[in-house]
Amino acid sequence: DIQMTQSPSSVSASVGDRVTITCRASQGINNWLAWYQQKPGEAPKLLIYAASSLQSGVPSRFSGSASGTDFTLTITSLQPEDFATYYCQQANTFPFTFGQGTRLEIK
Amino acid sequence: EVQLVQSGAEVKKPGESLKISCKGSGYSFSTYWIGWVRHMPGKGLEWMGIIYPDDSDTRYSPSFQGQVTISADKSISTAYLQWSSLKASDTAMYYCARHRSRYSSSFKDAFHIWGQGTMVTVSS
């Protein structure tokens, strides 16, 4: 299986801050990488697909980028509703594995 | 409205069987891959497998192969996840989710539409 390693596992930030979350794939995944946001008691929500494409309806403060097997989710100007857990997922090779998650907490 | 509606919470004993469901509406059910994701309490998301309802092409994670069965009945726009003998370690929230893009060739894709989740509790 392809291992997806997210960092950090948790991060504290304030409203208005810029936050970056990284996901590293154990082998090439041809940019088949998605980012999800999950809040307690809710289903995950798709934010980014194909490494850098913003899902319709998702605020533009969310962005994704890729460099080889390293992927980044950036949230600019954090809003109160952005405090949640974020997961990356590779969709290049079965099984399509998730990262372990990054919890974004209010400082 | 495109949506996936899952069956309700279940409480079962170890060794019992279970089949949970996920009904799609508002789109062409048979032409989108649909998958299952496990979320154990306090843990991360785990990709279990996906199925293409039109021809029942199914792919499993090795971690779940042989432990669960994924199926679909396109005539009633419903996907299923079933266990023949539950264990306490199967206690989790289970989500179904649909890929963004249509057709079987689009298996490399993200989960766009999610069900509300089905909580399965296995306890003696």
CSV table of C-alpha atoms in Angstrom, one decimal:
chain,number,residue,atom,x,y,z
A,1,ASP,CA,0.0,0.0,0.0
A,2,ILE,CA,1.1,3.6,-0.6
A,3,GLN,CA,1.7,5.3,2.7
A,4,MET,CA,0.5,8.9,3.1
A,5,THR,CA,2.3,10.8,5.9
A,6,GLN,CA,0.7,14.0,7.1
A,7,SER,CA,2.5,16.7,9.1
A,8,PRO,CA,2.0,18.1,11.6
A,9,SER,CA,-0.5,15.8,13.4
A,10,SER,CA,-1.9,18.8,15.1
A,11,VAL,CA,-1.5,22.6,14.8
A,12,SER,CA,-2.8,25.5,16.8
A,13,ALA,CA,-3.5,28.8,15.0
A,14,SER,CA,-5.6,32.0,15.4
A,15,VAL,CA,-8.3,33.4,13.3
A,16,GLY,CA,-6.7,35.3,10.4
A,17,ASP,CA,-3.5,33.1,10.4
A,18,ARG,CA,-2.1,31.2,7.4
A,19,VAL,CA,-1.7,27.5,7.9
A,20,THR,CA,0.1,24.9,5.8
A,21,ILE,CA,-0.5,21.1,6.1
A,22,THR,CA,1.8,18.7,4.3
A,23,CYS,CA,1.2,15.2,3.0
A,24,ARG,CA,4.0,13.0,1.6
A,25,ALA,CA,3.3,9.9,-0.5
A,26,SER,CA,5.6,6.9,-0.2
A,27,GLN,CA,5.7,6.6,-4.0
A,28,GLY,CA,4.6,8.6,-7.0
A,29,ILE,CA,0.8,9.2,-7.2
A,30,ASN,CA,0.6,11.3,-10.4
A,31,ASN,CA,-1.0,14.2,-8.4
A,32,TRP,CA,-4.1,12.0,-7.7
A,33,LEU,CA,-4.4,13.6,-4.3
A,34,ALA,CA,-7.4,14.9,-2.5
A,35,TRP,CA,-7.9,16.9,0.7
A,36,TYR,CA,-10.9,16.6,3.0
A,37,GLN,CA,-12.1,18.6,6.0
A,38,GLN,CA,-14.0,16.8,8.8
A,39,LYS,CA,-15.7,18.4,11.7
A,40,PRO,CA,-16.8,16.4,14.8
A,41,GLY,CA,-20.0,14.5,14.2
A,42,GLU,CA,-20.0,15.3,10.5
A,43,ALA,CA,-19.0,13.4,7.3
A,44,PRO,CA,-15.8,14.5,5.6
A,45,LYS,CA,-16.1,17.3,3.0
A,46,LEU,CA,-14.0,17.4,-0.2
A,47,LEU,CA,-11.9,20.5,-0.5
A,48,ILE,CA,-9.3,19.9,-3.2
A,49,TYR,CA,-9.0,17.1,-5.8
A,50,ALA,CA,-6.2,16.3,-8.3
A,51,ALA,CA,-3.7,18.0,-5.9
A,52,SER,CA,-4.7,21.6,-6.7
A,53,SER,CA,-8.2,21.8,-8.1
A,54,LEU,CA,-10.7,23.6,-5.8
A,55,GLN,CA,-14.0,21.7,-5.4
A,56,SER,CA,-16.9,23.9,-6.4
A,57,GLY,CA,-18.4,25.8,-3.5
A,58,VAL,CA,-15.2,25.7,-1.4
A,59,PRO,CA,-13.8,29.1,-0.3
A,60,SER,CA,-10.8,30.3,-2.3
A,61,ARG,CA,-8.8,30.7,0.9
A,62,PHE,CA,-8.2,26.9,0.5
A,63,SER,CA,-5.5,25.9,-2.0
A,64,GLY,CA,-3.5,22.8,-2.8
A,65,SER,CA,-0.1,22.3,-4.5
A,66,ALA,CA,2.2,19.5,-5.4
A,67,SER,CA,5.9,18.9,-5.8
A,68,GLY,CA,6.8,15.3,-6.7
A,69,THR,CA,5.5,13.2,-3.8
A,70,ASP,CA,5.0,16.1,-1.5
A,71,PHE,CA,1.6,17.8,-1.3
A,72,THR,CA,0.5,20.9,0.6
A,73,LEU,CA,-2.9,22.3,1.7
A,74,THR,CA,-2.8,26.0,2.5
A,75,ILE,CA,-5.5,27.9,4.3
A,76,THR,CA,-5.1,31.6,4.2
A,77,SER,CA,-6.8,33.9,6.6
A,78,LEU,CA,-8.3,31.2,8.9
A,79,GLN,CA,-11.9,31.6,9.7
A,80,PRO,CA,-13.6,30.2,12.9
A,81,GLU,CA,-15.4,27.5,10.8
A,82,ASP,CA,-12.0,26.2,9.5
A,83,PHE,CA,-11.1,24.6,12.8
A,84,ALA,CA,-11.4,20.9,12.0
A,85,THR,CA,-9.4,17.8,11.1
A,86,TYR,CA,-7.9,17.6,7.6
A,87,TYR,CA,-7.1,14.4,5.7
A,88,CYS,CA,-5.2,13.8,2.5
A,89,GLN,CA,-6.0,10.8,0.3
A,90,GLN,CA,-4.2,9.3,-2.7
A,91,ALA,CA,-6.3,8.0,-5.5
A,92,ASN,CA,-3.7,6.7,-7.9
A,93,THR,CA,-3.1,3.1,-6.7
A,94,PHE,CA,-5.5,0.7,-5.0
A,95,PRO,CA,-6.1,0.8,-2.1
A,96,PHE,CA,-6.7,4.5,-2.0
A,97,THR,CA,-5.1,5.4,1.3
A,98,PHE,CA,-5.7,8.3,3.7
A,99,GLY,CA,-3.2,10.2,5.7
A,100,GLN,CA,-3.5,10.0,9.5
A,101,GLY,CA,-5.1,13.4,9.7
A,102,THR,CA,-4.1,16.9,11.0
A,103,ARG,CA,-6.1,18.5,13.7
A,104,LEU,CA,-6.3,22.3,13.4
A,105,GLU,CA,-7.1,23.8,16.8
A,106,ILE,CA,-7.8,27.3,17.9
A,107,LYS,CA,-4.9,29.0,19.7
B,1,GLU,CA,-30.5,17.2,-4.9
B,2,VAL,CA,-27.7,14.6,-5.1
B,3,GLN,CA,-27.5,12.7,-1.9
B,4,LEU,CA,-26.6,9.4,-0.2
B,5,VAL,CA,-28.7,8.3,2.6
B,6,GLN,CA,-27.4,5.6,4.9
B,7,SER,CA,-29.3,3.1,7.1
B,8,GLY,CA,-29.6,3.8,10.8
B,9,ALA,CA,-27.3,3.0,13.7
B,10,GLU,CA,-26.8,-0.7,14.7
B,11,VAL,CA,-26.0,-2.4,17.9
B,12,LYS,CA,-24.9,-6.0,17.5
B,13,LYS,CA,-23.2,-8.8,19.4
B,14,PRO,CA,-19.9,-10.4,18.4
B,15,GLY,CA,-20.4,-13.2,15.8
B,16,GLU,CA,-23.6,-11.7,14.4
B,17,SER,CA,-24.1,-10.7,10.8
B,18,LEU,CA,-24.9,-7.3,9.5
B,19,LYS,CA,-25.7,-5.5,6.2
B,20,ILE,CA,-25.8,-1.7,6.1
B,21,SER,CA,-27.1,0.3,3.2
B,22,CYS,CA,-26.5,3.5,1.3
B,23,LYS,CA,-29.2,4.8,-1.1
B,24,GLY,CA,-28.3,7.3,-3.8
B,25,SER,CA,-30.7,9.8,-5.3
B,26,GLY,CA,-30.6,12.7,-7.7
B,27,TYR,CA,-28.0,11.2,-10.1
B,28,SER,CA,-27.3,8.2,-12.3
B,29,PHE,CA,-26.5,5.7,-9.5
B,30,SER,CA,-25.0,3.0,-11.7
B,31,THR,CA,-22.4,5.2,-13.4
B,32,TYR,CA,-20.5,6.5,-10.5
B,33,TRP,CA,-18.0,4.6,-8.3
B,34,ILE,CA,-19.2,4.4,-4.7
B,35,GLY,CA,-17.1,3.4,-1.8
B,36,TRP,CA,-17.0,2.8,2.0
B,37,VAL,CA,-14.8,4.5,4.6
B,38,ARG,CA,-14.3,3.4,8.2
B,39,HIS,CA,-13.8,5.9,11.0
B,40,MET,CA,-13.0,4.2,14.3
B,41,PRO,CA,-13.5,6.2,17.5
B,42,GLY,CA,-10.6,8.6,17.9
B,43,LYS,CA,-8.8,7.4,14.8
B,44,GLY,CA,-8.4,8.5,11.2
B,45,LEU,CA,-10.3,7.6,8.0
B,46,GLU,CA,-9.7,4.2,6.4
B,47,TRP,CA,-10.5,3.4,2.8
B,48,MET,CA,-12.3,0.1,2.6
B,49,GLY,CA,-13.2,-0.4,-1.0
B,50,ILE,CA,-15.2,0.8,-3.9
B,51,ILE,CA,-17.8,-0.6,-6.4
B,52,TYR,CA,-19.0,0.4,-9.8
B,53,PRO,CA,-22.7,-0.4,-9.6
B,54,ASP,CA,-23.3,-0.8,-13.3
B,55,ASP,CA,-21.1,-4.0,-13.6
B,56,SER,CA,-20.3,-4.6,-9.9
B,57,ASP,CA,-16.6,-4.2,-10.4
B,58,THR,CA,-15.3,-4.1,-6.8
B,59,ARG,CA,-11.9,-3.2,-5.4
B,60,TYR,CA,-11.0,-3.9,-1.8
B,61,SER,CA,-8.3,-2.7,0.5
B,62,PRO,CA,-6.2,-5.7,1.6
B,63,SER,CA,-7.0,-4.7,5.1
B,64,PHE,CA,-10.7,-5.4,4.6
B,65,GLN,CA,-10.6,-8.1,1.9
B,66,GLY,CA,-12.3,-11.2,3.3
B,67,GLN,CA,-13.6,-9.3,6.3
B,68,VAL,CA,-16.5,-7.5,4.6
B,69,THR,CA,-18.4,-7.7,1.4
B,70,ILE,CA,-19.3,-4.6,-0.7
B,71,SER,CA,-22.2,-5.0,-3.1
B,72,ALA,CA,-24.7,-2.9,-5.0
B,73,ASP,CA,-28.2,-3.2,-6.4
B,74,LYS,CA,-28.5,-0.7,-9.2
B,75,SER,CA,-32.2,-1.4,-9.7
B,76,ILE,CA,-32.9,0.3,-6.3
B,77,SER,CA,-29.8,2.7,-6.4
B,78,THR,CA,-28.4,1.1,-3.2
B,79,ALA,CA,-24.9,0.0,-2.1
B,80,TYR,CA,-24.3,-2.3,0.8
B,81,LEU,CA,-21.5,-3.2,3.2
B,82,GLN,CA,-21.9,-6.5,5.0
B,83,TRP,CA,-20.2,-8.6,7.6
B,84,SER,CA,-20.8,-12.3,8.2
B,85,SER,CA,-19.4,-12.4,11.7
B,86,LEU,CA,-18.9,-9.1,13.6
B,87,LYS,CA,-16.1,-8.5,16.0
B,88,ALA,CA,-15.8,-5.8,18.7
B,89,SER,CA,-13.1,-4.2,16.6
B,90,ASP,CA,-15.6,-3.5,13.9
B,91,THR,CA,-17.1,-0.8,16.2
B,92,ALA,CA,-16.9,2.4,14.1
B,93,MET,CA,-18.7,4.9,12.0
B,94,TYR,CA,-19.0,3.8,8.4
B,95,TYR,CA,-19.5,6.2,5.6
B,96,CYS,CA,-20.4,5.6,2.0
B,97,ALA,CA,-19.2,8.1,-0.5
B,98,ARG,CA,-19.5,8.7,-4.3
B,99,HIS,CA,-16.7,9.7,-6.6
B,100,ARG,CA,-16.8,13.1,-8.3
B,101,SER,CA,-16.7,11.9,-11.9
B,102,ARG,CA,-18.9,9.6,-13.9
B,103,TYR,CA,-18.0,6.3,-15.6
B,104,SER,CA,-15.9,3.3,-14.7
B,105,SER,CA,-12.7,4.8,-16.3
B,106,SER,CA,-12.8,7.5,-13.6
B,107,PHE,CA,-11.8,5.2,-10.8
B,108,LYS,CA,-8.9,7.5,-10.0
B,109,ASP,CA,-11.0,10.1,-8.2
B,110,ALA,CA,-11.9,11.8,-5.0
B,111,PHE,CA,-15.0,11.2,-2.9
B,112,HIS,CA,-17.3,14.1,-3.5
B,113,ILE,CA,-20.8,13.1,-2.1
B,114,TRP,CA,-20.9,11.5,1.3
B,115,GLY,CA,-23.6,9.8,3.3
B,116,GLN,CA,-24.3,10.8,6.8
B,117,GLY,CA,-22.6,7.8,8.3
B,118,THR,CA,-23.9,4.6,10.0
B,119,MET,CA,-22.6,3.9,13.5
B,120,VAL,CA,-22.0,0.2,14.1
B,121,THR,CA,-21.5,-0.9,17.7
B,122,VAL,CA,-20.4,-4.4,18.5
B,123,SER,CA,-20.5,-5.4,22.1
B,124,SER,CA,-21.4,-8.4,24.2
